[in-house]
XYZ file of C-alpha atoms in Angstrom:
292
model
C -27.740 12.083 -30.673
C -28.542 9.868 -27.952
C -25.949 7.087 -28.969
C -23.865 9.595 -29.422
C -23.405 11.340 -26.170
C -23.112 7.649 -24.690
C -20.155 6.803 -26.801
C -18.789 10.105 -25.810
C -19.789 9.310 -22.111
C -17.564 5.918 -22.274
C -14.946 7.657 -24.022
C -14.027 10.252 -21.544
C -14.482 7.617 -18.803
C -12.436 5.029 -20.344
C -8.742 5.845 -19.030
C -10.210 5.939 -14.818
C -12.211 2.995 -16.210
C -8.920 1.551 -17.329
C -6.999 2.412 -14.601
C -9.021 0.902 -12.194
C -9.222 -2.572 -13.893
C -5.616 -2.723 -14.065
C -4.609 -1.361 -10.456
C -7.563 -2.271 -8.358
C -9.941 -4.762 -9.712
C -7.379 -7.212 -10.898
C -5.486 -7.360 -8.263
C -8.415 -7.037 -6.046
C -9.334 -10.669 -7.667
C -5.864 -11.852 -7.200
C -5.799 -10.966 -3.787
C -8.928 -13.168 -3.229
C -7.353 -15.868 -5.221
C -4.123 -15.485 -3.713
C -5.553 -15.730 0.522
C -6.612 -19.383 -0.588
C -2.991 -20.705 -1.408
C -0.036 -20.770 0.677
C 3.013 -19.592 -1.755
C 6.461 -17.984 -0.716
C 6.374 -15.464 -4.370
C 9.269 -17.712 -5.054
C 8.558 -21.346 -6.106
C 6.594 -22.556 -9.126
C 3.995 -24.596 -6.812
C 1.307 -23.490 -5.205
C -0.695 -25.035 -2.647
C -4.624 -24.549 -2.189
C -5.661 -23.904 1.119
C -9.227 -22.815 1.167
C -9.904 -20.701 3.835
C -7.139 -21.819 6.654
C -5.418 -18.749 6.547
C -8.307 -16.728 7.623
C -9.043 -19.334 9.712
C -5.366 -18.365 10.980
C -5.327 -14.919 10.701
C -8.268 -14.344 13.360
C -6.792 -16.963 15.976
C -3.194 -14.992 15.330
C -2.501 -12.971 18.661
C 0.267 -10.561 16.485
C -3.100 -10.008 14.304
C -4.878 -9.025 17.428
C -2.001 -6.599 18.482
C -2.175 -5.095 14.758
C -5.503 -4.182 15.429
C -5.735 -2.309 18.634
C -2.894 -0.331 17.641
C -4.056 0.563 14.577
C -6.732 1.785 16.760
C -4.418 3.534 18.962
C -3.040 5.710 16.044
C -6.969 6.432 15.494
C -7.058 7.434 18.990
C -4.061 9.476 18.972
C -3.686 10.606 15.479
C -7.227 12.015 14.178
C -7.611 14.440 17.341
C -3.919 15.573 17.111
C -4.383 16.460 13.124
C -7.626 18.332 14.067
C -5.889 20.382 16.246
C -3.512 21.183 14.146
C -4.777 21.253 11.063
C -7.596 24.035 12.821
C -4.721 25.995 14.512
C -3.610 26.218 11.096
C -7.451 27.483 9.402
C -7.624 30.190 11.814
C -4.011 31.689 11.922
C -3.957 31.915 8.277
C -7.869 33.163 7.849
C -6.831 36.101 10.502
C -3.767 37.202 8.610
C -4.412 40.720 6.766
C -2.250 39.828 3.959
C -0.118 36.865 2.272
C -3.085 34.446 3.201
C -2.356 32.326 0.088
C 1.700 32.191 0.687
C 1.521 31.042 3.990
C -1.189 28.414 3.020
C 0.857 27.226 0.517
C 4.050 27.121 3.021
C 2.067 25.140 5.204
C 1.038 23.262 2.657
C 4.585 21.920 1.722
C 5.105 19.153 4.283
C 2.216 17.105 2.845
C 3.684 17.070 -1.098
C 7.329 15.902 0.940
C 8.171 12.393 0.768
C 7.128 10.153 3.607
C 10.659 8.829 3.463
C 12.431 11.766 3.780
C 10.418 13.243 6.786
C 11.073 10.317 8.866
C 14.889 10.047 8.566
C 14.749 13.629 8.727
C 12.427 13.077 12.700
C 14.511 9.920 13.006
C 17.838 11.697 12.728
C 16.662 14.654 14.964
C 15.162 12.222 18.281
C 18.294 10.365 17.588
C 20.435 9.511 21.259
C 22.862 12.617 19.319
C 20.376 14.547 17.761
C 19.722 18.472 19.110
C 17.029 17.700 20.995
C 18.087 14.277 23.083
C 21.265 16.451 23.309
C 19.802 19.052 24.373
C 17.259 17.078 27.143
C 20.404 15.569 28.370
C 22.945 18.524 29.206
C 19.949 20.875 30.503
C 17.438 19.126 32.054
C 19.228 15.949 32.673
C 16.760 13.761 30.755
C 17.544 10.453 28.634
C 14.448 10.076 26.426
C 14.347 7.233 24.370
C 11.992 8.243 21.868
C 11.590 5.771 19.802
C 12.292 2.841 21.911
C 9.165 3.198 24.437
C 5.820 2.063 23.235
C 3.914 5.049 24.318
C 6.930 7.695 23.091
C 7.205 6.004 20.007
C 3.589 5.597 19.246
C 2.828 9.516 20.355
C 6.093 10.981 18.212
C 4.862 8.954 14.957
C 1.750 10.397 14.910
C 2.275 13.768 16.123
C 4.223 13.539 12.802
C 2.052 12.276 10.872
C -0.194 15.171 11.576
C 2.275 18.093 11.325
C 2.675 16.438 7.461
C -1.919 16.309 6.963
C -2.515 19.808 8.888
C -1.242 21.832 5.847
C -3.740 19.988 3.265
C -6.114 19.746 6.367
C -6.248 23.218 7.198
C -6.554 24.128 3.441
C -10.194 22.573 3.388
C -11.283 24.157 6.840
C -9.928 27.759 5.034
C -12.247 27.255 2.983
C -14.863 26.280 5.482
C -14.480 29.497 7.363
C -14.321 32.079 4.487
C -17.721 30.302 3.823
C -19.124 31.489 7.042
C -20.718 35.323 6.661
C -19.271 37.857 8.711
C -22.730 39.488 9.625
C -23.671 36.261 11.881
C -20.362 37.134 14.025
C -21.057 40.852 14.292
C -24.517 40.062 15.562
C -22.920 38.039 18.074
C -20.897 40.720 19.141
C -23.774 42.861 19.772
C -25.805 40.272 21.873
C -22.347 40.084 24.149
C -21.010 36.769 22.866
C -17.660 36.251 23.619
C -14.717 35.333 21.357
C -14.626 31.476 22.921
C -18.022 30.994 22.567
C -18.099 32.078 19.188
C -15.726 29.628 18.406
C -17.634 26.823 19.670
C -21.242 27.929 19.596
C -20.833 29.321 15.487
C -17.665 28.537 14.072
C -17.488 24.920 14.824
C -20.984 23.894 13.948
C -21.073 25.936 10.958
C -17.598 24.610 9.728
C -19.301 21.153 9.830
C -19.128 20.083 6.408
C -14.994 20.744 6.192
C -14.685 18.955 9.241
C -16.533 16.669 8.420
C -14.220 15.792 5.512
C -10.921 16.537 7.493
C -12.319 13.434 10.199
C -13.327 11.008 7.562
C -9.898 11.933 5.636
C -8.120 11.722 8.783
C -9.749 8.359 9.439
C -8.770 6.793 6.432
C -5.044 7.860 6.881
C -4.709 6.381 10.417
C -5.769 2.920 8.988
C -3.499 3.363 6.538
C -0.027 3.881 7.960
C 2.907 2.579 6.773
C 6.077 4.398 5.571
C 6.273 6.474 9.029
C 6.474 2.890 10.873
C 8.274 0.966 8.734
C 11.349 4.175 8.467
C 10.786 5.147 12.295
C 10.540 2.204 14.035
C 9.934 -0.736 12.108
C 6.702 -1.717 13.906
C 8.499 -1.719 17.579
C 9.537 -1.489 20.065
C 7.651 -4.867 21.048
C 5.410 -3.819 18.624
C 4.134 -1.010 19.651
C 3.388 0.556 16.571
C 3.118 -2.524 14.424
C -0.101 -1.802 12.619
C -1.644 -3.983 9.960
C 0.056 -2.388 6.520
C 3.302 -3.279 8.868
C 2.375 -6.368 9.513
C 1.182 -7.592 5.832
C 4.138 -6.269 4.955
C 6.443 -8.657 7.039
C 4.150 -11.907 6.217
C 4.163 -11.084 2.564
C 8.155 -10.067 1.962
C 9.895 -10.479 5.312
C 8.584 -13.987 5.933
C 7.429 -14.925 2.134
C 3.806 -15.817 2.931
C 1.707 -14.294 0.590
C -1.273 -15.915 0.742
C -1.363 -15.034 4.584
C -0.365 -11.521 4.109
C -3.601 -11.750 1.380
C -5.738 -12.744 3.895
C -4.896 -10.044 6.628
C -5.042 -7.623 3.999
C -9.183 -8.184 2.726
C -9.913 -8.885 6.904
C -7.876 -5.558 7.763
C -10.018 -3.829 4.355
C -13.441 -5.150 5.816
C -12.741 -3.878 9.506
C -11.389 -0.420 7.771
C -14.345 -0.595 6.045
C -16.870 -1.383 8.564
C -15.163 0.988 11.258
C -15.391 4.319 8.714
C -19.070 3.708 8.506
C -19.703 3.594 11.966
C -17.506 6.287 12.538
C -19.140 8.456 9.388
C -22.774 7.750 11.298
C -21.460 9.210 14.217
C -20.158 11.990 12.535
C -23.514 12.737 10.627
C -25.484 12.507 13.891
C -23.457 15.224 15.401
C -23.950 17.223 12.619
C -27.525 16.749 12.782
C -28.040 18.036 15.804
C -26.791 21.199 14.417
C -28.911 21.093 12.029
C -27.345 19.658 9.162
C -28.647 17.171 6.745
């Protein structure tokens, strides 16, 4: 019976098991291979390297700039999306009716394609969009959103979040329908007002669903891509280049794979490295709440 259940076991688990091989081990092992060579994808030969392009890759200054705005999107885009994402959880949780159908409408955004929200923003903060057109005849402002660093920056991730707060604020839903009425009408009684209910109950007992919306958020902000490389293309002056922008252009712009492989495991290791720290944080906030 024993044997049994275990064949059974590897059975069920044998398409994820499967899956992963082919589309992340493998070319998790190429990638590896592939950061000791220099090769363009294109001809037959390829040249070992050893470890000269991560060698490269930390001396690179447009590396350095990859990073700390990467980190600027963390900045900017994790609070934004929390903001949002929680205006979201508690207009929908006070609604007396249709809770579900306007969850679901805010919901939409995140199934849309990356692709088409951007040229959708792009074509609307366009010089003749409504709103530069706008800015201009009423207020007599030229905004150039998309060619300043810190407009460009701000606008991509502002978007970025209006796409996550749907999904987002579906989790913390759930966090506050979790949270029993009876400890907010004893709170009432002892005089507690509605703001510091909000931040002396609801937020530490909605710990758990933010805690997933922050590490969620965290992992999105190191992953950016389509937004960028639709919006602005990693300018202006790079502004918004981040790393998946800037393997990109090593890898098919200028033809360098094995460079682009080596930014890539650095940029997974520093991703890596920087959620842990960041989860620790997280967890010792919540444990001064009380949670394990």
């Amino acid at each position: 019976m024993k044997r049994t259940n275990n064949k059974l076991g590897w059975l069920f688990s044998s398409p994820y098991i499967i899956f992963t091989c082919i589309f992340f081990l493998l070319p998790l092992l190429w990638s590896f291979w592939l950061a000791l060579t220099n090769w363009n994808l294109i001809s037959p030969d390829i040249k070992f390297v050893g470890l000269q392009n991560f060698t490269k890759a930390i001396m690179d200054p447009k590396i350095h700039q990859a990073f700390f705005v990467t980190y600027k999107f963390l900045i900017v885009f994790v609070p934004l999306a929390l903001i949002m994402s929680m205006l979201v959880a508690v207009l929908v949780n006070r609604l007396p009716k249709f809770k579900g159908l306007f969850m679901v409408a805010f919901f939409l955004p995140y199934l849309s394609s990356g692709v088409v929200t951007s040229l959708i923003v792009k074509g609307i903060l366009s010089y003749n969009g409504p709103i530069s057109t706008w800015m201009r005849e009423t207020l007599g402002l030229d905004v150039d959103w998309l060619g300043s660093p810190t407009s460009a920056l701000v606008v991509v991730s502002v978007m970025i979040a209006w796409k996550m707060s749907g999904y987002y604020g579906l989790i913390l839903v759930s966090g506050l329908n979790s949270i029993n009425d009876e400890i907010y009408e004893a709170a009432a009684l002892d005089g507690v007002t509605p703001w510091q209910r909000f931040w002396k109950i609801t937020i530490p007992m909605l710990y758990p669903s933010l805690y997933t919306v922050l590490i969620l958020a965290i992992g999105v902000s190191f992953g950016i891509f389509t937004e960028v490389y639709q919006l602005t293309g990693g300018g202006p002056n790079g502004a918004t280049n981040t790393w998946q922008m800037e393997i990109y252009n090593q890898a098919f712009v200028n033809l360098n794979s094995g460079y682009a492989s080596a930014i890539a495991l650095i940029a997974a290791v520093v991703t890596f490295l920087s959620i842990g720290i960041l989860r620790n944080l997280i967890e010792k906030w919540g444990h001064h709440y009380g949670w394990n």
